[in-house]
Amino acid sequence: MEILDFLAHGFAVALQPEHLLLALIGCTIGTLIGALPGLGPVNGVALLIPLAFNFGLAPTAALILLVSVYYGCMYGGRISSIVLNIPGDEPAMMTTLDGYPMACAGRGGEALGLSAVASFVGATVATIGLTLFAPLLVKVAIRFGPAEYFALFVLAFATIGGVTSGSFTKSFIAACLGLLLGTVGIDPVSSVARYTFGWYELYDGIDYIVALVGLFAVSECLLFLERDRDKATAAMRIGSAIPGMRRSLDCASTIGRGSVIGFISGVLPGAGASLGSFLSYVLEKRWWGARGKFGEGDPRGVAAPEAGNNAAAGGALIPMLSLGIPGSGTTAILLALLLSMNITPGPLLFEQQPDMVWGLVAALFIGNVMLLVLNIPLVGFFAKVLQAPSWFLMPMVTLVAFVGIYSLNNSPFDLYMMLAFGVLGYVLRKLEIPTVPVVLGLLLGGQMEFNLRRAMSISGGDWSILWSSGISIGIYLFAIALLLAGLVYALMIKKRLE
């Protein structure tokens, strides 16, 4: 009953006209960004964070806008997968296996309608799970001390291989780079300036938002200069999405299984939507065996991964809000937003910011309905957007990035830093080193160092305090288990590609 009371209060917050408008804008923009190959939710959310600051949005309003963009991107990724056979983002990769064959057979509208319903169910299941399980996790986490929090940060870095598609070694290198960048600024204990090179702009550390926009949006623009994205694309007749909605009734069990698998994958720190999509598809294919036609245009091959990746996207919000550990690359961006607003996610967030937390949960329910309503009648419109020339789209992305960053502090230094991180992101991506662990190191490094030094102060320098409690030991064991699971997952992917 207490949760229902909190949720009712959240709907009172989410149903305010300003928040409804922001949710609608976020869902629409997110769907468009997700449909554009190569951008995805990480770039979309990172690009819009400066605008949220520029318009002076309150934390609740900004979070509703950006999480709506997040959910919208997860919906939109399926459009290019089905219409162009190009995943809008990594989690939508599995949708191409059966979505594009359906489109080639003249059933593109059916595939888009079915995937919209599957995405809606998966995201709704995840939001219900967020409502029920996040408060329970908070009650456990409230007992954490500095040693337990340090163990949580170790867990976060132990699972970086699951957040990215790169090798663990390269992910580890990227995380170390992020940790190094996180030490820039005034030491929190001794008040000594570290690695500032005499630039007073760095005394407060590296601005998370500037780093994010540079690493993702600017580096994407630099990579675009190397690509030929304007090749002619043959027009494809999409058709109505109504048959797909009817088909979703036949795939109800598939959607249900995919939603549960995806949600569990999302809750695990570092697993994310890619694992949810992959497991949902593979397990569904094994479930049906020879009775299915997976890879040849089987509707269940569209429903399973779409339910899985959207459920995982919602599940990833649970560790981010209740523990302060991002469950995916996009939730790492959202964590940066909260930290930039002097809001620290964790067990006390639900007590100190109930309007924001429960308003966000209620907005997710509302946003899911908005996305379903948008994606059914506007299927043809979103598909045609994919044919817009890249020479028009990418300059707009660059313009928004520069204007948004400069408007934060009206500082040319921020623009130089953004360009520097853009070049860094470009170099890392050319070397196939993932950029998300850099973000995690930058975001979590300061708190990880702070809790380590607090624990050592309490123990008088005795390192055994770090593994002296049952909670810490359990977290370390969980981290090891996830590392082993990540290794098995990588071997499965390698075997599948062979």
Coordinates of C-alpha atoms in Angstrom, one line a residue:
M1 CA 0.0 0.0 0.0
E2 CA 2.9 2.4 0.8
I3 CA 4.2 1.9 -2.8
L4 CA 0.8 2.6 -4.3
D5 CA 0.6 5.8 -2.2
F6 CA 4.1 6.9 -3.5
L7 CA 3.1 6.0 -7.1
A8 CA -0.1 8.0 -6.8
H9 CA 1.9 11.0 -5.7
G10 CA 4.3 10.4 -8.6
F11 CA 1.4 10.5 -11.1
A12 CA 0.4 13.8 -9.6
V13 CA 3.8 15.1 -10.4
A14 CA 4.1 13.5 -13.9
L15 CA 0.6 14.7 -15.0
Q16 CA 1.6 18.3 -14.6
P17 CA 1.3 20.0 -18.1
E18 CA 5.0 20.9 -18.2
H19 CA 6.1 17.3 -17.5
L20 CA 3.6 15.8 -20.0
L21 CA 4.9 18.1 -22.7
L22 CA 8.5 17.2 -21.9
A23 CA 7.6 13.5 -22.0
L24 CA 6.0 13.9 -25.4
I25 CA 8.9 15.9 -26.8
G26 CA 11.4 13.4 -25.4
C27 CA 9.5 10.4 -26.8
T28 CA 9.3 12.0 -30.3
I29 CA 12.9 13.1 -30.4
G30 CA 14.1 9.8 -28.9
T31 CA 12.3 7.8 -31.6
L32 CA 13.8 9.9 -34.4
I33 CA 17.3 9.7 -32.9
G34 CA 17.0 5.9 -32.3
A35 CA 15.8 5.4 -35.9
L36 CA 19.0 7.1 -37.3
P37 CA 21.7 4.4 -37.7
G38 CA 24.7 5.0 -35.5
L39 CA 23.4 7.5 -33.0
G40 CA 21.4 5.4 -30.4
P41 CA 20.3 6.3 -26.9
V42 CA 23.8 7.1 -25.5
N43 CA 24.5 9.8 -28.1
G44 CA 20.9 11.0 -28.0
V45 CA 20.8 11.5 -24.3
A46 CA 24.3 13.0 -24.2
L47 CA 23.4 15.5 -26.9
L48 CA 20.3 16.8 -25.1
I49 CA 21.8 17.2 -21.6
P50 CA 23.2 20.6 -22.4
L51 CA 19.8 21.8 -23.7
A52 CA 18.2 20.7 -20.5
F53 CA 20.7 22.9 -18.6
N54 CA 20.3 25.7 -21.1
F55 CA 16.5 25.8 -20.6
G56 CA 16.9 25.8 -16.9
L57 CA 14.9 22.7 -16.3
A58 CA 14.4 21.5 -12.7
P59 CA 15.9 18.1 -11.9
T60 CA 12.6 16.3 -12.2
A61 CA 11.7 17.9 -15.5
A62 CA 15.2 17.3 -16.9
L63 CA 15.2 13.6 -15.9
I64 CA 11.7 13.1 -17.3
L65 CA 12.8 14.6 -20.6
L66 CA 16.0 12.6 -20.9
V67 CA 14.5 9.3 -19.8
S68 CA 11.7 9.8 -22.3
V69 CA 14.5 10.2 -24.9
Y70 CA 16.1 7.1 -23.6
Y71 CA 12.9 5.0 -23.9
G72 CA 12.2 6.6 -27.3
C73 CA 15.6 5.6 -28.7
M74 CA 15.0 2.1 -27.6
Y75 CA 11.7 2.1 -29.5
G76 CA 13.3 3.8 -32.6
G77 CA 16.2 1.5 -33.0
R78 CA 14.0 -1.2 -34.4
I79 CA 12.9 1.0 -37.4
S80 CA 16.2 1.1 -39.2
S81 CA 16.7 -2.6 -38.3
I82 CA 13.5 -3.6 -40.0
V83 CA 13.5 -1.1 -42.9
L84 CA 17.2 -0.8 -43.8
N85 CA 18.7 -3.9 -42.2
I86 CA 20.9 -1.4 -40.2
P87 CA 20.5 -1.5 -36.4
G88 CA 19.8 1.9 -35.0
D89 CA 21.9 0.8 -32.0
E90 CA 23.5 -2.3 -30.7
P91 CA 20.5 -3.9 -28.8
A92 CA 18.5 -3.7 -32.1
M93 CA 21.0 -5.9 -33.9
M94 CA 19.0 -9.1 -33.2
T95 CA 15.9 -7.5 -34.7
T96 CA 17.5 -7.4 -38.1
L97 CA 17.6 -11.2 -38.3
D98 CA 13.9 -11.6 -38.8
G99 CA 12.6 -8.0 -39.1
Y100 CA 14.3 -7.2 -42.4
P101 CA 13.3 -10.5 -44.1
M102 CA 9.7 -9.7 -43.1
A103 CA 10.1 -6.2 -44.7
C104 CA 11.5 -7.7 -47.9
A105 CA 8.5 -10.0 -48.0
G106 CA 6.2 -7.0 -47.9
R107 CA 5.4 -7.3 -44.2
G108 CA 7.4 -4.3 -43.0
G109 CA 4.3 -2.6 -41.4
E110 CA 3.4 -5.8 -39.6
A111 CA 7.0 -6.2 -38.3
L112 CA 7.0 -2.5 -37.1
G113 CA 3.6 -2.8 -35.5
L114 CA 4.5 -6.1 -33.7
S115 CA 7.8 -4.7 -32.5
A116 CA 6.1 -1.6 -31.2
V117 CA 3.7 -3.7 -29.1
A118 CA 6.6 -5.9 -27.9
S119 CA 8.6 -2.8 -26.9
F120 CA 5.6 -1.4 -25.0
V121 CA 5.1 -4.6 -23.0
G122 CA 8.8 -5.0 -22.3
A123 CA 9.1 -1.4 -21.1
T124 CA 5.9 -1.6 -19.0
V125 CA 7.1 -4.9 -17.3
A126 CA 10.4 -3.1 -16.5
T127 CA 8.7 -0.1 -15.1
I128 CA 6.5 -2.3 -12.9
G129 CA 9.7 -4.0 -11.7
L130 CA 11.3 -0.7 -11.0
T131 CA 8.3 0.3 -8.9
L132 CA 8.3 -2.9 -6.9
F133 CA 12.0 -3.8 -6.5
A134 CA 13.9 -0.5 -6.3
P135 CA 12.5 0.4 -2.9
L136 CA 13.4 -3.1 -1.6
L137 CA 16.9 -2.7 -2.8
V138 CA 17.1 0.7 -1.1
K139 CA 16.2 -0.9 2.2
V140 CA 19.2 -3.2 1.9
A141 CA 21.6 -0.5 0.6
I142 CA 20.7 1.8 3.5
R143 CA 22.9 -0.4 5.7
F144 CA 26.0 0.1 3.5
G145 CA 29.1 1.8 4.9
P146 CA 32.1 3.1 3.0
A147 CA 33.6 -0.4 2.7
E148 CA 30.4 -1.8 1.2
Y149 CA 30.2 1.2 -1.2
F150 CA 33.7 0.6 -2.3
A151 CA 32.8 -3.0 -3.0
L152 CA 29.9 -1.7 -5.1
F153 CA 32.2 0.4 -7.2
V154 CA 34.5 -2.6 -7.7
L155 CA 31.4 -4.5 -8.9
A156 CA 30.6 -1.7 -11.3
F157 CA 34.1 -1.8 -12.8
A158 CA 34.1 -5.6 -12.8
T159 CA 31.1 -5.6 -15.2
I160 CA 32.3 -3.0 -17.7
G161 CA 32.8 -5.7 -20.3
G162 CA 29.0 -6.3 -20.3
V163 CA 28.3 -2.6 -20.8
T164 CA 30.3 -2.6 -24.0
S165 CA 30.8 -4.9 -26.9
G166 CA 34.6 -4.6 -26.9
S167 CA 37.1 -6.9 -25.2
F168 CA 37.6 -6.9 -21.5
T169 CA 41.2 -5.8 -21.8
K170 CA 40.3 -2.7 -23.9
S171 CA 37.4 -2.0 -21.5
F172 CA 39.8 -2.1 -18.6
I173 CA 42.2 0.2 -20.3
A174 CA 39.3 2.7 -20.9
A175 CA 38.1 2.4 -17.3
C176 CA 41.7 3.2 -16.0
L177 CA 41.8 6.2 -18.3
G178 CA 38.5 7.4 -16.9
L179 CA 39.7 6.9 -13.3
L180 CA 42.8 8.9 -14.2
L181 CA 40.6 11.8 -15.6
G182 CA 38.5 11.6 -12.4
T183 CA 41.5 12.6 -10.2
V184 CA 41.8 16.0 -12.0
G185 CA 40.9 18.9 -9.6
I186 CA 41.2 19.7 -5.9
D187 CA 41.9 16.7 -3.7
P188 CA 38.8 16.3 -1.4
V189 CA 40.9 15.6 1.7
S190 CA 44.1 17.6 1.3
S191 CA 42.7 20.4 -0.9
V192 CA 45.8 20.1 -3.1
A193 CA 45.3 20.7 -6.9
R194 CA 46.0 17.6 -8.9
Y195 CA 46.8 17.5 -12.6
T196 CA 45.3 21.0 -13.3
F197 CA 48.5 22.3 -15.0
G198 CA 47.8 25.8 -13.7
W199 CA 44.3 26.1 -15.3
Y200 CA 41.9 27.3 -12.7
E201 CA 39.0 26.0 -14.8
L202 CA 40.1 22.5 -13.9
Y203 CA 40.1 23.1 -10.1
D204 CA 36.5 21.7 -9.9
G205 CA 37.5 18.7 -12.0
I206 CA 36.4 17.9 -15.5
D207 CA 32.8 18.8 -16.3
Y208 CA 30.9 15.5 -16.9
I209 CA 28.6 17.0 -19.5
V210 CA 31.4 18.5 -21.5
A211 CA 33.2 15.2 -21.5
L212 CA 30.1 13.3 -22.5
V213 CA 29.2 15.4 -25.4
G214 CA 32.7 15.4 -26.7
L215 CA 33.2 11.6 -26.3
F216 CA 30.0 10.7 -28.0
A217 CA 28.4 13.4 -30.1
V218 CA 31.6 15.1 -31.4
S219 CA 33.5 11.9 -32.0
E220 CA 30.4 10.6 -33.9
C221 CA 30.6 13.7 -36.2
L222 CA 34.3 13.1 -36.8
L223 CA 33.7 9.5 -37.7
F224 CA 30.9 10.6 -40.0
L225 CA 33.4 12.5 -42.1
E226 CA 35.0 9.2 -43.0
R227 CA 31.8 7.4 -44.0
D228 CA 29.7 7.5 -47.1
R229 CA 26.2 7.6 -45.7
D230 CA 24.4 9.1 -48.6
K231 CA 24.2 6.0 -50.8
A232 CA 20.8 5.7 -52.4
T233 CA 18.4 3.6 -50.5
A234 CA 15.7 1.8 -52.3
A235 CA 12.2 2.8 -51.3
M236 CA 10.4 0.1 -49.5
R237 CA 6.6 0.0 -49.1
I238 CA 5.9 -0.2 -45.4
G239 CA 2.2 -0.8 -45.2
S240 CA -0.1 -0.7 -42.2
A241 CA 1.0 -1.6 -38.7
I242 CA -2.4 -3.0 -37.7
P243 CA -1.6 -6.6 -38.7
G244 CA 1.4 -6.5 -36.5
M245 CA -0.7 -5.5 -33.5
R246 CA -3.0 -8.5 -34.2
R247 CA 0.0 -10.7 -34.6
S248 CA 1.2 -9.6 -31.1
L249 CA -1.7 -11.7 -29.6
D250 CA -0.2 -14.8 -31.2
C251 CA 3.2 -13.9 -29.8
A252 CA 2.0 -13.0 -26.3
S253 CA 4.0 -15.8 -24.7
T254 CA 7.1 -14.9 -26.6
I255 CA 6.8 -11.2 -25.6
G256 CA 6.2 -12.3 -21.9
R257 CA 9.3 -14.5 -21.8
G258 CA 11.4 -11.8 -23.6
S259 CA 10.3 -9.2 -21.1
V260 CA 11.2 -11.2 -18.0
I261 CA 14.6 -12.2 -19.5
G262 CA 15.3 -8.7 -20.5
F263 CA 14.4 -7.2 -17.2
I264 CA 16.7 -9.6 -15.3
S265 CA 19.5 -8.7 -17.7
G266 CA 18.9 -5.0 -17.2
V267 CA 19.0 -5.2 -13.4
L268 CA 22.4 -6.9 -13.4
P269 CA 25.0 -4.0 -13.4
G270 CA 26.8 -4.0 -16.7
A271 CA 24.6 -6.5 -18.5
G272 CA 22.4 -4.1 -20.3
A273 CA 20.0 -4.2 -23.3
S274 CA 22.4 -6.0 -25.6
L275 CA 22.5 -9.1 -23.4
G276 CA 18.7 -8.9 -22.9
S277 CA 18.1 -8.8 -26.6
F278 CA 20.5 -11.6 -27.4
L279 CA 19.3 -13.9 -24.6
S280 CA 15.6 -13.3 -25.5
Y281 CA 16.2 -14.2 -29.1
V282 CA 18.5 -17.2 -28.6
L283 CA 16.3 -18.8 -25.9
E284 CA 13.1 -18.2 -27.9
K285 CA 14.7 -19.8 -30.9
R286 CA 15.7 -22.8 -28.8
W287 CA 12.2 -22.9 -27.3
W288 CA 10.6 -23.4 -30.7
G289 CA 13.4 -25.4 -32.4
A290 CA 12.4 -26.8 -35.8
R291 CA 8.9 -25.4 -35.4
G292 CA 10.1 -21.9 -36.0
K293 CA 11.5 -20.2 -39.0
F294 CA 13.9 -17.9 -37.2
G295 CA 16.2 -16.0 -39.6
E296 CA 13.7 -16.2 -42.4
G297 CA 11.1 -13.7 -41.2
D298 CA 9.5 -15.3 -38.1
P299 CA 7.5 -12.8 -36.2
R300 CA 8.6 -14.3 -32.9
G301 CA 12.2 -13.4 -33.9
V302 CA 11.1 -9.7 -33.9
A303 CA 8.9 -9.8 -30.7
A304 CA 11.5 -11.5 -28.5
P305 CA 14.5 -9.2 -28.9
E306 CA 12.4 -6.1 -28.9
A307 CA 10.7 -7.1 -25.6
G308 CA 14.0 -8.1 -24.2
N309 CA 16.0 -4.9 -25.0
N310 CA 13.2 -2.5 -23.8
A311 CA 12.7 -4.4 -20.6
A312 CA 16.5 -4.3 -20.0
A313 CA 16.5 -0.6 -20.6
G314 CA 14.0 -0.1 -17.8
G315 CA 15.7 -2.6 -15.5
A316 CA 19.0 -0.7 -15.8
L317 CA 17.4 2.2 -14.0
I318 CA 17.1 0.2 -10.8
P319 CA 20.8 0.0 -9.9
M320 CA 21.4 3.5 -11.1
L321 CA 18.7 5.1 -8.9
S322 CA 18.9 2.8 -5.8
L323 CA 22.7 2.1 -5.7
G324 CA 24.2 4.9 -7.8
I325 CA 25.7 2.3 -10.2
P326 CA 24.8 2.6 -13.9
G327 CA 23.4 -0.6 -15.4
S328 CA 24.1 0.6 -19.0
G329 CA 25.9 3.2 -21.0
T330 CA 22.9 5.4 -21.1
T331 CA 22.2 5.2 -17.4
A332 CA 25.8 6.3 -16.9
I333 CA 24.9 9.5 -18.9
L334 CA 21.8 10.0 -16.7
L335 CA 24.0 9.5 -13.6
A336 CA 26.2 12.3 -14.9
L337 CA 23.1 14.5 -15.2
L338 CA 22.1 13.9 -11.6
L339 CA 25.6 14.5 -10.3
S340 CA 25.9 17.7 -12.2
M341 CA 22.7 18.9 -10.4
N342 CA 24.3 18.0 -7.0
I343 CA 21.9 15.0 -6.7
T344 CA 23.6 11.8 -5.6
P345 CA 21.7 8.6 -6.6
G346 CA 21.7 5.9 -3.9
P347 CA 19.6 4.7 -1.0
L348 CA 18.9 8.2 0.3
L349 CA 17.6 9.4 -3.0
F350 CA 14.1 7.9 -2.5
E351 CA 13.9 9.6 0.9
Q352 CA 15.4 13.0 -0.1
Q353 CA 13.9 13.4 -3.6
P354 CA 10.6 11.5 -3.5
D355 CA 8.9 13.8 -6.0
M356 CA 11.7 13.3 -8.5
V357 CA 11.9 9.5 -8.2
W358 CA 8.2 8.7 -8.1
G359 CA 7.4 11.4 -10.7
L360 CA 10.0 9.7 -13.0
V361 CA 8.4 6.3 -12.4
A362 CA 5.0 7.6 -13.2
A363 CA 6.3 9.4 -16.3
L364 CA 7.7 6.1 -17.5
F365 CA 4.3 4.6 -17.5
I366 CA 2.9 7.6 -19.3
G367 CA 5.8 7.7 -21.8
N368 CA 5.3 4.1 -22.7
V369 CA 1.7 4.8 -23.7
M370 CA 2.8 7.9 -25.7
L371 CA 5.4 5.9 -27.5
L372 CA 2.9 3.2 -28.5
V373 CA 0.5 5.8 -29.8
L374 CA 3.2 7.6 -31.7
N375 CA 4.8 4.5 -33.2
I376 CA 1.6 2.9 -34.6
P377 CA 0.2 5.7 -36.9
L378 CA 3.5 7.4 -37.6
V379 CA 5.4 4.3 -38.8
G380 CA 5.6 5.6 -42.4
F381 CA 6.8 9.0 -41.3
F382 CA 9.6 7.6 -39.1
A383 CA 10.7 5.3 -41.9
K384 CA 10.9 8.2 -44.4
V385 CA 13.1 10.2 -42.0
L386 CA 15.7 7.6 -42.5
Q387 CA 16.1 8.7 -46.1
A388 CA 17.1 12.3 -45.0
P389 CA 20.6 13.1 -46.3
S390 CA 23.3 12.8 -43.7
W391 CA 24.9 16.0 -44.9
F392 CA 21.9 17.8 -43.4
L393 CA 21.5 15.8 -40.2
M394 CA 25.1 15.7 -38.9
P395 CA 25.7 19.5 -39.1
M396 CA 22.6 19.9 -37.0
V397 CA 24.0 17.6 -34.4
T398 CA 27.3 19.5 -34.3
L399 CA 25.5 22.8 -34.0
V400 CA 23.4 21.6 -31.1
A401 CA 26.5 20.3 -29.4
F402 CA 28.4 23.6 -29.6
V403 CA 25.5 25.8 -28.7
G404 CA 24.5 23.6 -25.8
I405 CA 28.0 23.3 -24.3
Y406 CA 28.7 27.0 -24.6
S407 CA 25.4 27.9 -23.0
L408 CA 26.3 26.0 -19.8
N409 CA 28.9 28.5 -18.5
N410 CA 29.4 30.8 -21.4
S411 CA 33.0 29.6 -21.4
P412 CA 35.2 29.1 -24.5
F413 CA 37.3 26.8 -22.3
D414 CA 34.4 24.3 -22.3
L415 CA 34.3 24.3 -26.1
Y416 CA 38.1 23.5 -26.2
M417 CA 37.6 20.7 -23.6
M418 CA 34.6 19.3 -25.6
L419 CA 36.8 19.3 -28.8
A420 CA 39.6 17.6 -26.9
F421 CA 37.3 14.9 -25.7
G422 CA 35.9 14.6 -29.2
V423 CA 39.3 13.9 -30.6
L424 CA 40.0 11.5 -27.7
G425 CA 36.7 9.7 -28.4
Y426 CA 37.5 9.5 -32.1
V427 CA 41.0 8.0 -31.4
L428 CA 39.5 5.5 -28.9
R429 CA 36.8 4.4 -31.3
K430 CA 39.3 4.0 -34.2
L431 CA 41.4 1.8 -31.8
E432 CA 38.2 -0.1 -31.0
I433 CA 38.5 1.0 -27.3
P434 CA 35.0 1.6 -25.9
T435 CA 34.2 5.0 -24.5
V436 CA 31.6 4.1 -22.0
P437 CA 34.1 2.8 -19.4
V438 CA 35.9 6.1 -19.7
V439 CA 32.6 7.7 -18.6
L440 CA 32.2 5.3 -15.8
G441 CA 35.7 5.9 -14.5
L442 CA 35.2 9.7 -14.7
L443 CA 31.8 9.5 -13.0
L444 CA 32.5 6.9 -10.3
G445 CA 36.2 7.5 -9.6
G446 CA 35.8 10.3 -7.2
Q447 CA 33.2 8.5 -5.1
M448 CA 35.2 5.3 -5.2
E449 CA 38.4 7.1 -3.9
F450 CA 36.4 9.0 -1.3
N451 CA 34.8 5.8 0.1
L452 CA 38.2 4.0 0.1
R453 CA 39.8 6.7 2.0
R454 CA 36.9 6.9 4.5
A455 CA 37.1 3.1 5.1
M456 CA 40.9 3.3 5.6
S457 CA 40.5 6.2 8.0
I458 CA 37.9 4.3 10.1
S459 CA 40.2 1.2 10.2
G460 CA 43.4 3.1 10.9
G461 CA 44.9 1.8 7.7
D462 CA 43.8 -1.8 8.0
W463 CA 42.9 -3.1 4.5
S464 CA 40.9 -6.0 5.9
I465 CA 38.0 -3.6 6.5
L466 CA 37.2 -3.8 2.8
W467 CA 36.2 -7.5 3.1
S468 CA 35.2 -7.7 6.7
S469 CA 31.4 -7.7 6.3
G470 CA 29.1 -10.3 4.8
I471 CA 27.7 -7.7 2.4
S472 CA 31.1 -6.8 1.0
I473 CA 32.0 -10.5 0.6
G474 CA 28.7 -11.1 -1.2
I475 CA 29.2 -8.2 -3.5
Y476 CA 32.8 -9.4 -4.4
L477 CA 31.5 -12.9 -5.1
F478 CA 28.7 -11.4 -7.3
A479 CA 31.3 -9.4 -9.2
I480 CA 33.3 -12.6 -9.8
A481 CA 30.2 -14.4 -11.0
L482 CA 29.3 -11.6 -13.4
L483 CA 32.9 -11.7 -14.8
L484 CA 32.5 -15.4 -15.5
A485 CA 29.1 -14.9 -17.0
G486 CA 30.5 -12.2 -19.2
L487 CA 33.3 -14.6 -20.4
V488 CA 30.7 -17.3 -21.2
Y489 CA 28.6 -14.7 -23.1
A490 CA 31.6 -13.6 -25.1
L491 CA 32.4 -17.2 -26.0
M492 CA 28.7 -17.7 -27.1
I493 CA 28.9 -14.6 -29.3
K494 CA 32.2 -15.8 -30.8
K495 CA 30.8 -19.2 -31.5
R496 CA 27.7 -17.8 -33.1
L497 CA 29.7 -15.6 -35.4
E498 CA 31.8 -18.6 -36.5

